[in-house]
PDB file of C-alpha atoms in Angstrom:
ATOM      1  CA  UNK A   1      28.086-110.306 124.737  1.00  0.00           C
ATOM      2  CA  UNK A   2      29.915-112.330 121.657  1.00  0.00           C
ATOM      3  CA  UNK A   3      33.207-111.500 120.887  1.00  0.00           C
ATOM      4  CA  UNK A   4      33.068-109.504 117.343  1.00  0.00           C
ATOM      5  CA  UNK A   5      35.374-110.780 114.897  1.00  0.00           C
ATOM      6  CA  UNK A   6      37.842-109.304 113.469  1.00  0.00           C
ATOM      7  CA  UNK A   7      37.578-107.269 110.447  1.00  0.00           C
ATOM      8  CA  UNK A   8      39.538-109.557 108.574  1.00  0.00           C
ATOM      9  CA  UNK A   9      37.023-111.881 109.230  1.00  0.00           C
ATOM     10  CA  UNK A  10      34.014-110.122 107.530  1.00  0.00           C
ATOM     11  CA  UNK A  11      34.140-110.511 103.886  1.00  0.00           C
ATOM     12  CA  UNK A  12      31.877-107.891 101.887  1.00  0.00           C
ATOM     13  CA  UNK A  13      29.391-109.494  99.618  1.00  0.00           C
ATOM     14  CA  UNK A  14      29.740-108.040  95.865  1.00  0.00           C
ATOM     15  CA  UNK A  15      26.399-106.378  95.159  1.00  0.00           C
ATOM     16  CA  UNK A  16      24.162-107.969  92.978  1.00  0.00           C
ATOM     17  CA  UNK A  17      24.390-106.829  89.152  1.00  0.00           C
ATOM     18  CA  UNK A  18      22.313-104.394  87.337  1.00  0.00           C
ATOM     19  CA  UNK A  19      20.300-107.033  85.850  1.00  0.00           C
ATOM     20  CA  UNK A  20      20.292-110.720  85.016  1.00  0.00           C
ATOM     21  CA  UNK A  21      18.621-113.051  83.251  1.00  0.00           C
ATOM     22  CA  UNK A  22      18.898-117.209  84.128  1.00  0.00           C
ATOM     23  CA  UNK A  23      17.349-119.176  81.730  1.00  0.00           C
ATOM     24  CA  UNK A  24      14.768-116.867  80.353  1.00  0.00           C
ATOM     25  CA  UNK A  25      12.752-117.843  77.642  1.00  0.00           C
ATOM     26  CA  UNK A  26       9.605-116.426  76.183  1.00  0.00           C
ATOM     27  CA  UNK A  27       6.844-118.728  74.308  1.00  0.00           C
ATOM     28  CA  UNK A  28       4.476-117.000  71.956  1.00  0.00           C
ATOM     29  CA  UNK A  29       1.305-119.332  70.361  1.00  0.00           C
ATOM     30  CA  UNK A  30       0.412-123.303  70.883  1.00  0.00           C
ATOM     31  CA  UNK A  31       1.314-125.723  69.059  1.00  0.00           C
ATOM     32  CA  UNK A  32       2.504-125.904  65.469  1.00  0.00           C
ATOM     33  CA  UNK A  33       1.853-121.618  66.006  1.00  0.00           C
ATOM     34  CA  UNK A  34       4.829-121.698  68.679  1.00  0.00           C
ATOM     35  CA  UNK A  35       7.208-118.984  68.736  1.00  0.00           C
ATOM     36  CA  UNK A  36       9.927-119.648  70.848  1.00  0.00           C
ATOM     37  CA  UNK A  37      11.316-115.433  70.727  1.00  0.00           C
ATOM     38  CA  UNK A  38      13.831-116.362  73.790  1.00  0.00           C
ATOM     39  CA  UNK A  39      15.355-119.580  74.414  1.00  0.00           C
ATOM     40  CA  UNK A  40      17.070-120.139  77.711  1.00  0.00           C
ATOM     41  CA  UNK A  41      18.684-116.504  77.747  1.00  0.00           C
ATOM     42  CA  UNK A  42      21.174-116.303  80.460  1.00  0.00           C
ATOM     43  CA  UNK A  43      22.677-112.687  80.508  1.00  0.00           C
ATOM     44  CA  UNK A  44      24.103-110.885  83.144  1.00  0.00           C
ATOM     45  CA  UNK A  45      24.829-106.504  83.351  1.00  0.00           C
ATOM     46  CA  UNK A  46      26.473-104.708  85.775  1.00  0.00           C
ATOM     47  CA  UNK A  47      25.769-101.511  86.887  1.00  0.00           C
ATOM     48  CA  UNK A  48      27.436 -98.843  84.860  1.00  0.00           C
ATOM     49  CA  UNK A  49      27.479-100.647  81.633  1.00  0.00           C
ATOM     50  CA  UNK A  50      26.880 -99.444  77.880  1.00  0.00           C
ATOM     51  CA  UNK A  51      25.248-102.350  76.304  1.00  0.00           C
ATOM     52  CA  UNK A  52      24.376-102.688  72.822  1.00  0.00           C
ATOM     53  CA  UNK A  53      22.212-105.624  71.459  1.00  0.00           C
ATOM     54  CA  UNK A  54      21.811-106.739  67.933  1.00  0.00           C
ATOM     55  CA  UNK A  55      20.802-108.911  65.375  1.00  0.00           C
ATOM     56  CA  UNK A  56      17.941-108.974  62.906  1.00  0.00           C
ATOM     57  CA  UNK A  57      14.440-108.810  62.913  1.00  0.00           C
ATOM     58  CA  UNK A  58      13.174-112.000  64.836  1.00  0.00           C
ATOM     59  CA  UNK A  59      16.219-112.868  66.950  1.00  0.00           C
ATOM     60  CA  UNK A  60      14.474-112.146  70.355  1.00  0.00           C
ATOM     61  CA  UNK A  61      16.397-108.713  71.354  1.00  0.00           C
ATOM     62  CA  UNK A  62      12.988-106.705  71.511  1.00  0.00           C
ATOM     63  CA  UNK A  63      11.467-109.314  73.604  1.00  0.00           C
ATOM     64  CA  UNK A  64      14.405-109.070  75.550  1.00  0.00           C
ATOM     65  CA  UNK A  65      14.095-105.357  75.829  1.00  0.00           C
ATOM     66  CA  UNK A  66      10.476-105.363  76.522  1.00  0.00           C
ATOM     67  CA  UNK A  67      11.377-107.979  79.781  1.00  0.00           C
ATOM     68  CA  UNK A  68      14.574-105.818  81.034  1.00  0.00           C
ATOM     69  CA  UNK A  69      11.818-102.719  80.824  1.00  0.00           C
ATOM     70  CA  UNK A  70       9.166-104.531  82.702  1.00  0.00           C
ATOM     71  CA  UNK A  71       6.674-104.294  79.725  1.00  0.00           C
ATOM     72  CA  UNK A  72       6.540-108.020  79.968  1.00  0.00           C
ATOM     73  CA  UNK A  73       7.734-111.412  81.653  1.00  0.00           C
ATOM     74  CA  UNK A  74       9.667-114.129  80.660  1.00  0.00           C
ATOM     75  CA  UNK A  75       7.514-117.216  80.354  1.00  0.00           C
ATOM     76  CA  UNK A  76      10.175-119.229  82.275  1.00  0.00           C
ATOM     77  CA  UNK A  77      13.385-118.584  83.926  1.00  0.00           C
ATOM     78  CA  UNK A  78      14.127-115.393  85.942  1.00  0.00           C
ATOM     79  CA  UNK A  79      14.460-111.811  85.767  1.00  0.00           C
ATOM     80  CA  UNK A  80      16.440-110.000  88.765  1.00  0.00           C
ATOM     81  CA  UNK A  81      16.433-106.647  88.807  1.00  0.00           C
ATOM     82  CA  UNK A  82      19.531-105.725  91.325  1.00  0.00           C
ATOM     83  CA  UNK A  83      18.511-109.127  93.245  1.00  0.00           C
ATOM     84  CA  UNK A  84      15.075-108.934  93.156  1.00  0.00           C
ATOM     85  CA  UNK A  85      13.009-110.899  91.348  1.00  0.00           C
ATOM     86  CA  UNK A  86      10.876-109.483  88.939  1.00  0.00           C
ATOM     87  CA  UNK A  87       8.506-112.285  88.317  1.00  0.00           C
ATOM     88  CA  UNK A  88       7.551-111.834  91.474  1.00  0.00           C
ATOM     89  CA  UNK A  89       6.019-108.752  91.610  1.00  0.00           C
ATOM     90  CA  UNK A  90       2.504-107.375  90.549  1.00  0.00           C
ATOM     91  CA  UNK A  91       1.786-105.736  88.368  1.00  0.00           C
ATOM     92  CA  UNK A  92       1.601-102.643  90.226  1.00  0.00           C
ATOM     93  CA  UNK A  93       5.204-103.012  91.822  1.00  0.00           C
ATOM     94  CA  UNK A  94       6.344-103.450  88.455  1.00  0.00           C
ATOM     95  CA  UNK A  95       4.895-100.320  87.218  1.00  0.00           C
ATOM     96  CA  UNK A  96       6.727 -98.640  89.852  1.00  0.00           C
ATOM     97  CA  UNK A  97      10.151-100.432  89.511  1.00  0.00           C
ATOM     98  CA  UNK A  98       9.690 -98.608  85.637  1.00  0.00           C
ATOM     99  CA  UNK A  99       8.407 -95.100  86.947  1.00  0.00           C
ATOM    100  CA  UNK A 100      11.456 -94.993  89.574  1.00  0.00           C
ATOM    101  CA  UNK A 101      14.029 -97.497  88.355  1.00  0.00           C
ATOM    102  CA  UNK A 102      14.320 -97.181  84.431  1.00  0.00           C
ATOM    103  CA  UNK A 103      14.319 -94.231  81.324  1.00  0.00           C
ATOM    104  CA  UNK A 104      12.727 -95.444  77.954  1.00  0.00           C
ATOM    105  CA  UNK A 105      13.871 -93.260  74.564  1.00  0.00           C
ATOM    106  CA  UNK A 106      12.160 -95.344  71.541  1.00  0.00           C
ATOM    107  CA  UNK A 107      12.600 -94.861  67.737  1.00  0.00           C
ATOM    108  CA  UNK A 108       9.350 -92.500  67.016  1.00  0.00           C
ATOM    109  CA  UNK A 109      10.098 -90.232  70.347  1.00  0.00           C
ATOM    110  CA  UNK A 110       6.738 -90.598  71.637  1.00  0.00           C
ATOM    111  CA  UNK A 111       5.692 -86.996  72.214  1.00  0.00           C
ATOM    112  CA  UNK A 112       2.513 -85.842  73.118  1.00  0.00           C
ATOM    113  CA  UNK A 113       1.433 -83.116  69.664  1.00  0.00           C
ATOM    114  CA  UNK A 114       0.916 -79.551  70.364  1.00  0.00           C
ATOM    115  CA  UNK A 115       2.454 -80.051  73.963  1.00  0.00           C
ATOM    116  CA  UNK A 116       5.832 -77.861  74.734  1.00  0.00           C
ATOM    117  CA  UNK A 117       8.750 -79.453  75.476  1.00  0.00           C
ATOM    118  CA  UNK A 118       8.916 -78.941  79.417  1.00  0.00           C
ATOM    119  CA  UNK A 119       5.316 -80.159  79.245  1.00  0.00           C
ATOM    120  CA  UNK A 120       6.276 -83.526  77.820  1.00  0.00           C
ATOM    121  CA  UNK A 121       9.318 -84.044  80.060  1.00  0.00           C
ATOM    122  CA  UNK A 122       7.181 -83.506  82.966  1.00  0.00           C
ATOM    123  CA  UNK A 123       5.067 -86.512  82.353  1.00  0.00           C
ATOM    124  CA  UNK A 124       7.118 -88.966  84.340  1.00  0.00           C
ATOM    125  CA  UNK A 125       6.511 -86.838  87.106  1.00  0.00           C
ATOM    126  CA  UNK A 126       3.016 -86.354  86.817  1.00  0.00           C
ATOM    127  CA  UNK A 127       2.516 -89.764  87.116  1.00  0.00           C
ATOM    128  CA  UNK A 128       4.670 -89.780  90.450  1.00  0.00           C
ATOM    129  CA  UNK A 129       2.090 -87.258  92.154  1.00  0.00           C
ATOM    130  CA  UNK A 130       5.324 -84.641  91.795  1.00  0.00           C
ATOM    131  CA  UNK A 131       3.983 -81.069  92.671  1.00  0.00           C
ATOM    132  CA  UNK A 132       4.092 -78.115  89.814  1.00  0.00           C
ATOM    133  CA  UNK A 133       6.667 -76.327  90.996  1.00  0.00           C
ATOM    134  CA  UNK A 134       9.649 -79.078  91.759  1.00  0.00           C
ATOM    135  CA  UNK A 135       8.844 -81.080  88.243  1.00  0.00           C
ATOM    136  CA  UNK A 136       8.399 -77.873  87.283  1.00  0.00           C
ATOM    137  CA  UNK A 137      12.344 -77.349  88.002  1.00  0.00           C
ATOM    138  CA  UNK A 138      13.188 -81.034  87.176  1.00  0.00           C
ATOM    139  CA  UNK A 139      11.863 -80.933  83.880  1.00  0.00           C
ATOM    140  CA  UNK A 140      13.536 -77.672  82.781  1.00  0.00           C
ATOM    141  CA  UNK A 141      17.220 -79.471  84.556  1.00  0.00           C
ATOM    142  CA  UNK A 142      16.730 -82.341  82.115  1.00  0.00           C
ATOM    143  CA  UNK A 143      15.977 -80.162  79.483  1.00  0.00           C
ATOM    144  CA  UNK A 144      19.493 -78.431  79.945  1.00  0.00           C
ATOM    145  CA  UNK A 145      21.510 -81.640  80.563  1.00  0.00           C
ATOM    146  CA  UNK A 146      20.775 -82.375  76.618  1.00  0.00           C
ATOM    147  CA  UNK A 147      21.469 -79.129  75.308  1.00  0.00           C
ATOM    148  CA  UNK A 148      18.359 -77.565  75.197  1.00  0.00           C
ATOM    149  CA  UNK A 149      17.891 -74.977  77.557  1.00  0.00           C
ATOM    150  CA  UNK A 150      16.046 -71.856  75.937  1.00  0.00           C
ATOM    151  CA  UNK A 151      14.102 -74.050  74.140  1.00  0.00           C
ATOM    152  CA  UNK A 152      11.462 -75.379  76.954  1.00  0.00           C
ATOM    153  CA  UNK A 153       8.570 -73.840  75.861  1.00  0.00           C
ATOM    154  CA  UNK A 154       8.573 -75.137  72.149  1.00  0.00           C
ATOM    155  CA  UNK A 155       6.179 -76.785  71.071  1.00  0.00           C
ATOM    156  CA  UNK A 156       6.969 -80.606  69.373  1.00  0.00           C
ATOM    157  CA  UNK A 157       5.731 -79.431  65.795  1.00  0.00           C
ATOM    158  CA  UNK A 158       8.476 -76.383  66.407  1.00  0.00           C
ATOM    159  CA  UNK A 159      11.812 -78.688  66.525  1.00  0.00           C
ATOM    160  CA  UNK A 160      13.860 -80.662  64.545  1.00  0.00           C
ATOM    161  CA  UNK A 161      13.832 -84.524  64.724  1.00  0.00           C
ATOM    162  CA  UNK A 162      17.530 -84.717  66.730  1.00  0.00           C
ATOM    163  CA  UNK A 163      15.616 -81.840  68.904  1.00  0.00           C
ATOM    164  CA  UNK A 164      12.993 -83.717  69.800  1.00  0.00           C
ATOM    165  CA  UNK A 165      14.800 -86.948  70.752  1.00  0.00           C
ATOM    166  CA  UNK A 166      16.520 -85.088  72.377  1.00  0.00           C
ATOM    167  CA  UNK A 167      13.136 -84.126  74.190  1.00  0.00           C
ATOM    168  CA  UNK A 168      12.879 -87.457  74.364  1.00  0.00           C
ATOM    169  CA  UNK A 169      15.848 -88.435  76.323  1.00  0.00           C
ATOM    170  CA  UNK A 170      15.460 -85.573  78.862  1.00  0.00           C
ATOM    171  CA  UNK A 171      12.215 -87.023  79.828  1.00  0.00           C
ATOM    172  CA  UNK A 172      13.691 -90.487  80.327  1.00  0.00           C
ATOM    173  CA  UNK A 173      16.424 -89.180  82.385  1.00  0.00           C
ATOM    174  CA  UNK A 174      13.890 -86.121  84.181  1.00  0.00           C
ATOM    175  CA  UNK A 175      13.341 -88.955  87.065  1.00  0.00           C
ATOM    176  CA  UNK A 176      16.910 -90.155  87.642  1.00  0.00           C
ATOM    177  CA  UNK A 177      16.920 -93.193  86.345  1.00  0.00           C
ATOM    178  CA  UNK A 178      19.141 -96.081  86.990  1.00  0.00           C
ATOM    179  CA  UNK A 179      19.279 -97.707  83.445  1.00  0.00           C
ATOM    180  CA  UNK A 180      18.141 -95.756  80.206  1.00  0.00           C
ATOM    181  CA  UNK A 181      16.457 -98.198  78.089  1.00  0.00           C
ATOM    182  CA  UNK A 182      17.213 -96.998  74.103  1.00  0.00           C
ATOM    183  CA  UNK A 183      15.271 -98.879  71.046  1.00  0.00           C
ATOM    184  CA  UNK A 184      16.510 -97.525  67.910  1.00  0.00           C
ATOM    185  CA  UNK A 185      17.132 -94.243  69.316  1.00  0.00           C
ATOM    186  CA  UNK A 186      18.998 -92.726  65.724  1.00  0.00           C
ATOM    187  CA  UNK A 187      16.092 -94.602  63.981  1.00  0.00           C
ATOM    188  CA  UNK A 188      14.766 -91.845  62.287  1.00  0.00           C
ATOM    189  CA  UNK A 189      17.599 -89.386  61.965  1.00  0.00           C
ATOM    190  CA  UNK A 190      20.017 -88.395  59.725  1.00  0.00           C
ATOM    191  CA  UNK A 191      23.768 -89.485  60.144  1.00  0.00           C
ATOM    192  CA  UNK A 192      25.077 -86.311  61.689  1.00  0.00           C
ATOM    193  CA  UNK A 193      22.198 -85.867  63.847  1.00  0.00           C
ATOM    194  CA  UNK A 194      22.622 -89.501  65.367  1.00  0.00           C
ATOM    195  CA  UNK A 195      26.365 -88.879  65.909  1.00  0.00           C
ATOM    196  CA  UNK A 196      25.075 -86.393  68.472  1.00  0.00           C
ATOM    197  CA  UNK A 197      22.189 -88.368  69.873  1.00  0.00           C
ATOM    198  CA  UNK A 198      24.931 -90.989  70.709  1.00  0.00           C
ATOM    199  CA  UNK A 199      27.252 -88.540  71.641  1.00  0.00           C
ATOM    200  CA  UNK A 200      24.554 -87.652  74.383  1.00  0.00           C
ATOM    201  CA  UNK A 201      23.719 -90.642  75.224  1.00  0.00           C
ATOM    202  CA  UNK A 202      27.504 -91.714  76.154  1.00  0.00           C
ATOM    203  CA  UNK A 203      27.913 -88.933  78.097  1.00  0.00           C
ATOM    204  CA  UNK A 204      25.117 -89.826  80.550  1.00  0.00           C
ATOM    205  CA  UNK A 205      26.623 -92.936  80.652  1.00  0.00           C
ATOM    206  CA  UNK A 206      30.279 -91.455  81.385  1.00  0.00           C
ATOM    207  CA  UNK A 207      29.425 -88.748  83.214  1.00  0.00           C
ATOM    208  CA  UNK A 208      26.183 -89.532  84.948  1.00  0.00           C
ATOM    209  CA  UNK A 209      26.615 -92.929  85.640  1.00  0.00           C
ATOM    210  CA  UNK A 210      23.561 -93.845  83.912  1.00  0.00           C
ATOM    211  CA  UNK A 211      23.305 -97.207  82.507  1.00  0.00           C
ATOM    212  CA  UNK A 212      22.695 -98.060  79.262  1.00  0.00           C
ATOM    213  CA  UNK A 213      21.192-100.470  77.229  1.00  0.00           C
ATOM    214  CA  UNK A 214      20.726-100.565  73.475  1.00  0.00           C
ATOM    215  CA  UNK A 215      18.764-102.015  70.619  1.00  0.00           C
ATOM    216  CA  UNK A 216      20.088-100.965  67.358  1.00  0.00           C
ATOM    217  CA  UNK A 217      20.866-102.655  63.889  1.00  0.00           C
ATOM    218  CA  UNK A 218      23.579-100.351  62.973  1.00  0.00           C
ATOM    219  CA  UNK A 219      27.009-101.441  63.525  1.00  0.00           C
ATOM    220  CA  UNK A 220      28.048 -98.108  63.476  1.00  0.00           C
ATOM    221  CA  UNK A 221      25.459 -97.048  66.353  1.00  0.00           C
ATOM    222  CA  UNK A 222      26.265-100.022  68.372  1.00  0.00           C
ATOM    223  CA  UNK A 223      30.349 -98.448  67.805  1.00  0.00           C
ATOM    224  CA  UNK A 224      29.572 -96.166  70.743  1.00  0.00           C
ATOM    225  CA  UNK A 225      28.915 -99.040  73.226  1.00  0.00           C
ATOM    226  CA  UNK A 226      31.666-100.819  75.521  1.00  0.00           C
ATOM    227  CA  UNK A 227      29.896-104.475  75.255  1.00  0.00           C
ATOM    228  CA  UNK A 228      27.695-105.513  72.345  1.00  0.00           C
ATOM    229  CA  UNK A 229      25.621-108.446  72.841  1.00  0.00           C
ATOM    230  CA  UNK A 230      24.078-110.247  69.705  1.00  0.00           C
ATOM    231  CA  UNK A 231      20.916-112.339  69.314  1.00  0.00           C
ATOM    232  CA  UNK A 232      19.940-114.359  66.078  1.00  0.00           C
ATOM    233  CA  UNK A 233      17.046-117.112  66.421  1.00  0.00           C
ATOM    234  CA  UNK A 234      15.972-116.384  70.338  1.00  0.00           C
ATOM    235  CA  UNK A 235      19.791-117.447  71.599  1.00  0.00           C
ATOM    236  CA  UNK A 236      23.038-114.925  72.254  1.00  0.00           C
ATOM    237  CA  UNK A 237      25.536-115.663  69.250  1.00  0.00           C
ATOM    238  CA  UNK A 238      28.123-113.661  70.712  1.00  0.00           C
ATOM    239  CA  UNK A 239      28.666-111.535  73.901  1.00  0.00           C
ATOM    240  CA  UNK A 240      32.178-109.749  73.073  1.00  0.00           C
ATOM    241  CA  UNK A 241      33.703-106.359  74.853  1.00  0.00           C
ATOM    242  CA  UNK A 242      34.219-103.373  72.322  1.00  0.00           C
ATOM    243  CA  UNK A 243      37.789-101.890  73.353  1.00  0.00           C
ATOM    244  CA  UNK A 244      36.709 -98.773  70.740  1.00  0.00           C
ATOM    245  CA  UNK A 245      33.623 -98.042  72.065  1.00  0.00           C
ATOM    246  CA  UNK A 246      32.425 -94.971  74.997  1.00  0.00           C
ATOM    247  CA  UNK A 247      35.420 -95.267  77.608  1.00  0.00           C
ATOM    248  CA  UNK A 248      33.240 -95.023  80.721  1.00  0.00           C
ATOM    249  CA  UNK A 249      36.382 -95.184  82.681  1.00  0.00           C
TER     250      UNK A 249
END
């Protein structure tokens, strides 16, 4: 048998980040139509992270959104998901990196009309073959991690707008998510109603250990993150720590 070395000898590889992107770029149109949204996007987040990403309409941070949620791929360069690449997977796989791997809150909420709320945070689960009775239980856990137990069987058209993002969030977190996956999420709410929304949202972050990455334009929203990453014309313009933002510590 050979001799085992000595634990001194064995060095533990770091694991792999949360995501990372090397070179990614993404090509729109032919021609004198091309849109170059991305241009050779290199951008690395670890696990844990609250990331916010900026800049105004047309930089490429949507685009970049859509590829960190698997809604799309790059049209060069690479996507790794926690070492894996992303590119290449199917379609399929991809669909169930999102279902398992990743929690989307968007700007309009998304709810299904006339459907309660437990209904509408079951819907992750549905998909995932999940039998009534445990996403039954799942749902209605979610539902109480964002303040709204009590209020399960409301319908949407029976809450307020911070209500149902809230709604919102506790059926992107009902499937345990690694990364939550926020565009615009105080988009359509009023200043003290956002304070709370963010006030959630760092909390899953700090106390969960939910990841989190952000689209917003508001300086104020992007405040609550630890890392705020800017894009103007397809490239990162800045990529700077924010020392007064969620201490995830």
């Amino acid at each position: 048998m050979a001799d085992i070395p000595p634990s001194s000898a064995i060095v533990d590889r770091p694991p792999p980040p949360l995501v990372a992107f090397r070179g990614v770029s993404k090509v729109y149109g032919r021609g004198e139509a091309t849109i170059r949204a991305l241009d050779t996007i290199d951008l690395t987040i670890a696990t844990g992270e609250f990331v916010a990403i900026m800049g105004p309409s047309g930089s490429g941070k949507s685009t970049a959104m859509n590829i960190l949620g698997c809604l799309d791929v790059p049209s060069s360069g690479d996507y790794l998901f926690q070492g894996i690449d992303v590119g290449s997977l199917d379609q399929a796989q991809r669909t169930i990196l999102r279902r398992h791997m990743l929690g989307f809150v968007f700007q309009g909420f998304n709810l299904l009309a006339r459907t309660s709320a437990i209904e509408n945070v079951e819907l992750p689960l549905i998909y995932r073959g999940m039998e009534v009775r445990q996403r039954r239980d799942m749902a209605r856990h979610a539902l109480a991690q964002v303040g709204l137990a009590g209020r399960e069987n409301h319908k949407t058209q029976e809450l307020s707008g911070g209500q149902q993002q809230r709604v919102a969030i506790a059926r992107a977190i009902v499937s345990n998510p690694q990364v939550l996956l926020a565009d615009e999420p105080t988009g359509n709410l009023d200043s003290r109603t956002s304070g709370e929304i963010m006030d959630l949202i760092t909390g899953l972050n700090a106390d969960h250990g939910i990841s989190v990455i952000m689209v917003t334009h508001e300086d104020d929203i992007a405040g609550y993150a630890r890392r705020i990453v800017r894009f103007v014309d397809g490239h990162i313009q800045s990529d700077m720590q924010n020392l007064e933002g969620a201490d995830v510590s």
